[in-house]
Amino acid sequence: MSQPLVLPEVVASMLTSFAPVFTKPSFETFRQYLGALMLGEGRRTGAAIARSSAEAKSQGVYPRLCSRARWSAAALLNQLWALLLSTLPWPRDEQGRLTIWTAIDDSVIAKTGKKIPGLAYHFHHNAGKGERAWPFLFGHCWVTLGVVWPTVTRALCFPLRAALYLRAKDCAPPDFRKKTRLASACGGLAAVRWPAQVCLYVLADGAYASGEFFRGVRALGHHLLTRLKCNADVRWPAPPKRPGQRGRPRLYGEKVDLALYHDTYRREAPVRIGAQPYLATFSFLDAVPRRFGQLCRIVIVDLPKHQRAVLLSSDLALSPIEIIERYAWRFAIEIAYRELKQRFAWGHYQVRSREAIERHVALSFVACSLTALLLVQRDDQQTVGEMRRALQSAALLAWLFRIMGKNALQRKNTLLQQLRHPLLQGMAGV
């Protein structure tokens, strides 16, 4: 956007709910900062925000919002979740509990420099292609938690939490706080203020199909939907101990050959992945994976033009069709990663303290979630990019109304100067 940025009324009204998190001067800076994240283009640095805002302050004010201002990233994200909780029409189950679906994953942001804390080489499966491609990126690895909201055509993800993952050798000995990705994911789940009466499901890919993460999620009272390997060690439940039988009771039964079981008991049924209907070939069983040690529902599914998937749910009440369709919602967090990196300046931070980095990430999450919330409230058939363009058009109109509110002579001279812009010339022609 080349014209000065003026927040549309619909965005300004939503930002007022975040006023208790900031002081009065910092809140005004926050409004301009978030407006640039939501509506701006290119790199969103302090100088770029100062050039784009219609009420710009000194360009040094915007980096100081992340580095020195008195506010908390956790409090900001809690306020975001409170806004989502009070705005969206959440469904309820038979017991009257809110049904909430979440997704957990990790993503790597490429960064350079020697003075940014936490930089290291992390594995990234899309880092390169070819036999000699180096599958590692130098940057930050973020473990993120998002709330998934299904629409008619697809599922949207509202990013809520992010934890910076540090390798053990990158942690300084005096402040050794090594956490695995799985522990960081469980910590993000525990940090959110969920409602007292909630039935919460966690969607995660095969990287989180471990006993540590499974036990952490179940200890919090939530359910996990994840993906297993096709050759996973799955056992039938242990048979009851017969009277007079010696020795300790068995923990597991016989091992299940998943491929043979699927070939024997498979069936077909229509499923809907987003807006696309499929004819799925699936089989299911209630068995005990060795790494989890708990009875779970396992679904083996074949979809046209897709590889075979082995899905697992800790909730035995879900049907196989529900497990297949709900697990497809997990891809919403991958779409959110793309939007955050390409549109909402997730990796544009240029600061040297970990607190300032986490604050910028929190602001980026708020910008993405508010845009998705407007999309749900108004037209969920659009995309996030189309909603951003609509908001940019609304910001252009707000700017025009502002300059037209002055006296007639100044309005005439200003409009004559601004009509040099090609977009405004096209509008004048219409």
Coordinates of C-alpha atoms in Angstrom, one line a residue:
M1 CA 0.0 0.0 0.0
S2 CA 1.6 3.3 -1.1
Q3 CA -0.9 5.6 0.5
P4 CA -0.7 6.3 4.3
L5 CA -2.3 3.5 6.3
V6 CA -5.5 4.3 8.1
L7 CA -7.1 1.4 10.0
P8 CA -10.7 0.6 8.8
E9 CA -13.3 0.8 11.5
V10 CA -13.9 -2.9 11.6
V11 CA -10.2 -3.5 12.5
A12 CA -10.0 -0.6 14.9
S13 CA -13.0 -1.8 16.9
M14 CA -11.5 -5.3 17.2
L15 CA -8.2 -3.9 18.5
T16 CA -9.9 -2.1 21.4
S17 CA -10.3 -5.5 23.2
F18 CA -6.5 -5.6 23.6
A19 CA -6.2 -2.2 25.3
P20 CA -5.9 -3.7 28.9
V21 CA -2.7 -5.4 27.9
F22 CA -0.8 -2.2 27.1
T23 CA -0.3 1.2 28.5
K24 CA -2.0 4.1 26.7
P25 CA 1.0 5.3 24.7
S26 CA 2.0 1.7 23.9
F27 CA -1.5 0.8 22.8
E28 CA -1.5 3.5 20.1
T29 CA 1.9 2.1 18.8
F30 CA 0.4 -1.4 19.0
R31 CA -2.5 -0.3 16.7
Q32 CA -0.1 1.1 14.1
Y33 CA 2.2 -1.9 14.3
L34 CA -0.7 -4.4 14.0
G35 CA -2.2 -2.4 11.1
A36 CA 1.1 -2.7 9.2
L37 CA 1.2 -6.4 9.9
M38 CA -2.4 -7.0 8.7
L39 CA -2.4 -4.6 5.7
G40 CA 1.1 -3.8 4.8
E41 CA 3.3 -5.3 2.1
G42 CA 7.0 -6.2 2.0
R43 CA 9.2 -6.3 5.0
R44 CA 7.5 -4.8 8.1
T45 CA 10.5 -3.2 9.9
G46 CA 10.3 -0.1 12.1
A47 CA 11.2 2.2 9.2
A48 CA 8.7 0.6 6.9
I49 CA 5.9 0.9 9.5
A50 CA 6.8 4.6 10.1
R51 CA 6.6 5.3 6.4
S52 CA 3.2 3.5 5.9
S53 CA 1.3 4.7 8.9
A54 CA -0.9 7.9 8.6
E55 CA -0.2 8.7 12.3
A56 CA 3.4 7.7 12.2
K57 CA 5.8 8.3 15.1
S58 CA 9.5 8.1 15.1
Q59 CA 10.7 4.9 13.5
G60 CA 12.5 3.9 16.7
V61 CA 9.2 3.6 18.5
Y62 CA 8.1 0.4 16.8
P63 CA 11.2 -1.7 17.6
R64 CA 10.9 -0.5 21.2
L65 CA 7.4 -1.8 21.4
C66 CA 8.9 -5.3 21.2
S67 CA 12.1 -4.7 23.2
R68 CA 11.2 -2.2 26.0
A69 CA 7.5 -1.5 26.3
R70 CA 5.6 -2.9 29.4
W71 CA 3.4 -5.6 28.1
S72 CA 3.4 -9.4 28.0
A73 CA 3.2 -11.6 24.9
A74 CA 1.4 -14.3 27.0
A75 CA -1.2 -11.8 28.2
L76 CA -1.7 -10.6 24.6
L77 CA -2.3 -14.2 23.3
N78 CA -4.6 -14.9 26.3
Q79 CA -6.6 -11.9 25.3
L80 CA -6.7 -13.1 21.7
W81 CA -8.1 -16.5 22.9
A82 CA -10.7 -14.8 25.1
L83 CA -11.8 -12.8 22.0
L84 CA -12.1 -16.0 19.9
L85 CA -13.9 -17.9 22.7
S86 CA -16.5 -15.1 23.1
T87 CA -17.0 -14.5 19.3
L88 CA -17.1 -17.9 17.6
P89 CA -20.2 -20.2 17.9
W90 CA -18.5 -23.2 19.4
P91 CA -20.3 -26.6 19.1
R92 CA -21.2 -28.7 22.2
D93 CA -21.3 -32.4 22.7
E94 CA -24.0 -34.5 24.4
Q95 CA -22.7 -33.6 27.8
G96 CA -22.9 -29.8 27.1
R97 CA -19.1 -29.4 26.9
L98 CA -17.5 -27.1 24.3
T99 CA -15.9 -29.2 21.5
I100 CA -12.6 -27.6 20.4
W101 CA -10.1 -28.9 17.8
T102 CA -6.5 -27.8 17.9
A103 CA -3.4 -28.6 15.8
I104 CA 0.2 -28.7 16.9
D105 CA 3.3 -28.7 14.6
D106 CA 6.7 -27.0 14.2
S107 CA 8.2 -24.9 11.5
V108 CA 11.6 -23.4 10.7
I109 CA 12.2 -19.8 9.9
A110 CA 15.4 -19.1 8.0
K111 CA 17.5 -16.3 9.7
T112 CA 21.0 -15.1 9.5
G113 CA 23.3 -13.2 11.8
K114 CA 25.4 -13.9 14.8
K115 CA 23.7 -11.7 17.4
I116 CA 20.1 -13.1 17.2
P117 CA 19.7 -15.6 20.0
G118 CA 18.6 -19.2 19.4
L119 CA 19.8 -19.6 15.8
A120 CA 20.9 -23.2 14.8
Y121 CA 20.6 -25.7 12.1
H122 CA 17.2 -27.5 12.1
F123 CA 15.9 -30.3 9.9
H124 CA 13.5 -29.0 7.2
H125 CA 12.0 -31.5 4.7
N126 CA 11.3 -28.7 2.2
A127 CA 14.8 -27.1 2.5
G128 CA 15.9 -28.4 -0.9
K129 CA 15.4 -30.9 -3.7
G130 CA 17.7 -33.3 -5.4
E131 CA 20.3 -35.8 -4.2
R132 CA 22.7 -33.2 -3.0
A133 CA 20.1 -31.0 -1.3
W134 CA 21.0 -30.1 2.3
P135 CA 17.9 -30.8 4.4
F136 CA 18.7 -28.3 7.1
L137 CA 17.9 -24.6 7.5
F138 CA 19.8 -22.2 9.7
G139 CA 17.3 -20.2 11.8
H140 CA 14.6 -20.6 14.5
C141 CA 12.4 -23.6 15.0
W142 CA 9.0 -22.7 16.5
V143 CA 6.6 -25.2 18.0
T144 CA 3.2 -23.8 17.5
L145 CA -0.4 -24.4 18.7
G146 CA -3.4 -23.3 16.8
V147 CA -7.2 -23.6 17.1
V148 CA -8.9 -25.2 14.1
W149 CA -12.2 -23.9 12.9
P150 CA -14.0 -25.9 10.1
T151 CA -15.9 -24.0 7.4
V152 CA -18.0 -25.3 4.5
T153 CA -15.1 -25.6 2.1
R154 CA -12.0 -25.9 4.4
A155 CA -10.7 -25.5 7.9
L156 CA -9.0 -22.4 9.2
C157 CA -6.4 -22.2 11.9
F158 CA -6.0 -19.4 14.5
P159 CA -2.4 -19.5 15.8
L160 CA -2.4 -19.1 19.6
R161 CA 1.0 -20.2 21.0
A162 CA 4.6 -20.5 19.9
A163 CA 7.6 -21.8 21.8
L164 CA 11.2 -21.4 20.5
Y165 CA 12.9 -24.8 20.4
L166 CA 16.6 -24.8 21.4
R167 CA 18.9 -27.7 21.0
A168 CA 20.7 -28.9 24.1
K169 CA 24.2 -27.8 22.9
D170 CA 22.8 -24.3 22.2
C171 CA 21.6 -23.8 25.8
A172 CA 24.1 -22.0 28.0
P173 CA 25.2 -24.0 31.1
P174 CA 24.1 -21.4 33.7
D175 CA 20.6 -21.3 32.2
F176 CA 20.2 -24.8 31.0
R177 CA 16.5 -25.2 30.2
K178 CA 16.6 -27.9 27.5
K179 CA 13.1 -28.8 26.3
T180 CA 12.2 -31.2 23.6
R181 CA 9.7 -30.3 20.9
L182 CA 7.2 -32.7 22.6
A183 CA 7.6 -31.0 26.0
S184 CA 7.3 -27.6 24.4
A185 CA 4.0 -28.7 22.7
C186 CA 2.6 -30.0 26.0
G187 CA 3.6 -26.8 27.7
G188 CA 1.8 -24.7 25.0
L189 CA -1.4 -26.8 25.6
A190 CA -1.1 -26.3 29.4
A191 CA -0.6 -22.5 29.0
V192 CA -3.9 -21.8 27.3
R193 CA -6.8 -21.0 29.5
W194 CA -9.3 -23.5 28.3
P195 CA -12.9 -23.5 29.5
A196 CA -13.7 -25.6 32.5
Q197 CA -16.2 -27.8 30.6
V198 CA -14.3 -28.6 27.4
C199 CA -13.8 -31.7 25.1
L200 CA -10.5 -30.8 23.4
Y201 CA -8.9 -32.8 20.6
V202 CA -5.2 -32.3 19.5
L203 CA -4.3 -33.0 15.8
A204 CA -0.6 -33.8 15.2
D205 CA 1.4 -35.4 12.5
G206 CA 3.5 -38.6 12.8
A207 CA 6.4 -36.7 14.4
Y208 CA 4.4 -36.3 17.5
A209 CA 3.2 -39.9 17.7
S210 CA 5.4 -40.7 20.7
G211 CA 4.7 -41.9 24.2
E212 CA 5.9 -38.7 25.9
F213 CA 3.5 -36.5 23.9
F214 CA 0.6 -39.0 24.2
R215 CA 0.9 -39.2 28.0
G216 CA 1.3 -35.5 28.3
V217 CA -1.9 -34.8 26.3
R218 CA -3.9 -37.5 28.2
A219 CA -2.6 -36.1 31.5
L220 CA -4.2 -32.8 30.6
G221 CA -7.5 -34.5 30.0
H222 CA -7.5 -34.1 26.2
H223 CA -7.7 -36.5 23.2
L224 CA -5.0 -37.0 20.6
L225 CA -5.5 -37.7 16.8
T226 CA -2.2 -38.6 15.1
R227 CA -0.6 -40.8 12.5
L228 CA 1.3 -44.0 12.9
K229 CA 3.7 -45.8 10.6
C230 CA 2.3 -48.5 8.5
N231 CA 4.5 -51.1 10.3
A232 CA 3.8 -49.8 13.8
D233 CA 3.9 -52.3 16.7
V234 CA 0.2 -52.6 17.5
R235 CA -1.1 -55.3 19.9
W236 CA -4.5 -56.7 20.7
P237 CA -5.6 -56.1 24.3
A238 CA -4.2 -58.5 26.8
P239 CA -6.4 -61.6 27.5
P240 CA -7.7 -61.9 31.1
K241 CA -5.7 -64.0 33.4
R242 CA -7.2 -67.5 33.8
P243 CA -7.8 -68.9 37.3
G244 CA -4.8 -70.6 38.6
Q245 CA -2.5 -69.2 35.9
R246 CA 0.9 -68.4 37.2
G247 CA 3.0 -65.4 36.7
R248 CA 2.3 -61.7 36.2
P249 CA -0.7 -60.7 34.0
R250 CA 0.2 -59.9 30.5
L251 CA 0.3 -56.3 29.3
Y252 CA -0.4 -56.9 25.7
G253 CA -1.9 -59.5 23.4
E254 CA -0.7 -60.8 20.1
K255 CA 0.8 -58.5 17.5
V256 CA -1.5 -57.2 14.7
D257 CA -0.3 -57.3 11.1
L258 CA -1.9 -54.1 9.9
A259 CA -1.5 -54.8 6.2
L260 CA -3.1 -58.3 6.5
Y261 CA -5.9 -57.0 8.7
H262 CA -6.7 -54.2 6.2
D263 CA -6.8 -56.6 3.3
T264 CA -9.2 -58.8 5.2
Y265 CA -11.6 -56.3 6.8
R266 CA -11.5 -53.3 4.4
R267 CA -14.7 -51.6 3.3
E268 CA -15.6 -48.5 1.3
A269 CA -17.5 -45.4 2.3
P270 CA -17.7 -41.8 1.0
V271 CA -15.7 -39.1 2.9
R272 CA -15.3 -35.4 2.4
I273 CA -11.9 -33.8 2.7
G274 CA -12.6 -30.0 2.7
A275 CA -14.9 -29.5 -0.3
Q276 CA -13.6 -32.6 -2.2
P277 CA -15.6 -35.9 -1.9
Y278 CA -13.6 -39.1 -1.9
L279 CA -14.4 -42.8 -1.9
A280 CA -12.3 -44.1 1.0
T281 CA -11.2 -47.7 1.5
F282 CA -10.7 -48.2 5.2
S283 CA -10.7 -50.7 8.1
F284 CA -10.5 -50.0 11.8
L285 CA -9.8 -51.8 15.1
D286 CA -9.5 -51.0 18.8
A287 CA -6.0 -52.1 19.8
V288 CA -3.0 -51.0 22.0
P289 CA 0.1 -49.5 20.4
R290 CA 3.2 -50.5 22.3
R291 CA 4.6 -47.0 22.5
F292 CA 1.4 -45.7 24.1
G293 CA 0.2 -48.6 26.2
Q294 CA -3.5 -47.6 26.0
L295 CA -6.4 -48.8 24.1
C296 CA -7.0 -46.6 21.0
R297 CA -9.0 -46.7 17.8
I298 CA -6.8 -47.2 14.8
V299 CA -8.1 -46.5 11.2
I300 CA -6.2 -47.8 8.1
V301 CA -7.4 -45.7 5.1
D302 CA -6.6 -45.7 1.4
L303 CA -7.7 -42.6 -0.6
P304 CA -7.3 -42.2 -4.4
K305 CA -4.0 -40.7 -5.4
H306 CA -2.8 -40.7 -1.7
Q307 CA -0.5 -43.0 0.2
R308 CA -2.0 -45.4 2.8
A309 CA -2.4 -43.7 6.2
V310 CA -2.7 -45.3 9.6
L311 CA -4.6 -42.9 11.9
L312 CA -4.9 -43.2 15.7
S313 CA -7.5 -41.6 18.0
S314 CA -7.5 -41.9 21.8
D315 CA -11.3 -41.2 21.8
L316 CA -13.0 -44.5 21.1
A317 CA -16.3 -42.7 20.6
L318 CA -15.3 -41.2 17.2
S319 CA -16.3 -43.2 14.2
P320 CA -13.8 -44.1 11.5
I321 CA -15.3 -41.6 9.1
E322 CA -15.0 -38.9 11.7
I323 CA -11.4 -39.7 12.4
I324 CA -10.5 -39.6 8.7
E325 CA -12.3 -36.3 8.1
R326 CA -11.1 -34.6 11.3
Y327 CA -7.5 -35.6 10.8
A328 CA -7.6 -33.8 7.4
W329 CA -8.3 -30.6 9.4
R330 CA -4.7 -30.8 10.6
F331 CA -3.5 -29.3 7.3
A332 CA -5.0 -26.0 8.3
I333 CA -1.9 -25.3 10.4
E334 CA 0.3 -25.8 7.3
I335 CA -1.8 -23.2 5.5
A336 CA -1.5 -20.9 8.5
Y337 CA 2.3 -21.2 8.3
R338 CA 2.2 -20.1 4.7
E339 CA 0.0 -17.1 5.5
L340 CA 2.1 -16.1 8.5
K341 CA 5.4 -16.2 6.5
Q342 CA 4.1 -14.6 3.3
R343 CA 1.5 -12.1 4.5
F344 CA 1.9 -11.4 8.3
A345 CA 5.7 -10.9 8.7
W346 CA 6.3 -13.9 11.0
G347 CA 10.0 -14.0 10.3
H348 CA 10.6 -10.2 9.8
Y349 CA 11.9 -9.6 13.3
Q350 CA 15.3 -7.9 13.5
V351 CA 15.9 -7.7 17.3
R352 CA 18.6 -9.2 19.6
S353 CA 16.7 -10.4 22.6
R354 CA 14.5 -13.5 23.0
E355 CA 11.7 -11.5 24.6
A356 CA 11.5 -9.1 21.7
I357 CA 11.5 -12.0 19.2
E358 CA 8.6 -13.7 21.1
R359 CA 6.7 -10.4 21.2
H360 CA 7.0 -9.9 17.5
V361 CA 5.8 -13.5 16.9
A362 CA 2.8 -12.9 19.2
L363 CA 1.9 -9.7 17.2
S364 CA 2.1 -11.7 14.0
F365 CA -0.2 -14.4 15.4
V366 CA -2.7 -11.7 16.5
A367 CA -2.7 -10.2 13.0
C368 CA -3.3 -13.6 11.3
S369 CA -6.0 -14.7 13.8
L370 CA -7.9 -11.4 13.5
T371 CA -7.9 -11.6 9.7
A372 CA -9.2 -15.2 9.8
L373 CA -11.8 -14.2 12.4
L374 CA -13.1 -11.5 10.0
L375 CA -13.1 -14.1 7.3
V376 CA -15.3 -16.4 9.4
Q377 CA -17.7 -13.6 10.4
R378 CA -18.3 -12.3 6.9
D379 CA -17.6 -14.7 4.1
D380 CA -15.9 -18.0 4.8
Q381 CA -15.8 -18.8 1.1
Q382 CA -13.0 -16.3 0.6
T383 CA -9.4 -16.8 1.3
V384 CA -7.2 -15.0 3.7
G385 CA -5.5 -13.2 0.8
E386 CA -8.9 -12.0 -0.5
M387 CA -9.8 -10.8 2.9
R388 CA -6.6 -8.8 3.2
R389 CA -7.2 -7.2 -0.2
A390 CA -10.7 -6.2 1.0
L391 CA -9.3 -4.7 4.2
Q392 CA -6.7 -2.8 2.1
S393 CA -9.5 -1.4 0.0
A394 CA -11.4 -0.4 3.2
A395 CA -8.2 1.3 4.5
L396 CA -7.9 3.2 1.2
L397 CA -11.5 4.5 1.6
A398 CA -10.8 5.4 5.2
W399 CA -7.8 7.4 4.1
L400 CA -9.9 9.2 1.4
F401 CA -12.6 10.1 3.8
R402 CA -10.0 11.5 6.2
I403 CA -8.4 13.8 3.6
M404 CA -11.9 14.9 2.3
G405 CA -12.9 15.9 5.8
K406 CA -10.7 19.1 5.7
N407 CA -11.8 22.5 4.2
A408 CA -12.6 22.7 0.5
L409 CA -9.5 24.4 -0.7
Q410 CA -7.1 22.0 1.1
R411 CA -9.3 19.1 -0.1
K412 CA -9.0 20.2 -3.7
N413 CA -5.2 20.7 -3.6
T414 CA -4.7 17.3 -1.8
L415 CA -6.9 15.4 -4.2
L416 CA -5.1 16.9 -7.2
Q417 CA -1.8 15.8 -5.8
Q418 CA -3.0 12.3 -4.8
L419 CA -4.6 11.6 -8.2
R420 CA -1.2 11.0 -9.6
H421 CA -1.4 7.6 -8.0
P422 CA -2.6 5.1 -10.8
L423 CA -5.1 3.4 -8.5
L424 CA -6.8 6.7 -7.7
Q425 CA -6.7 7.7 -11.4
G426 CA -8.6 4.6 -12.2
M427 CA -11.2 5.3 -9.5
A428 CA -11.6 8.9 -10.7
G429 CA -12.3 7.6 -14.2
V430 CA -15.0 5.3 -12.9

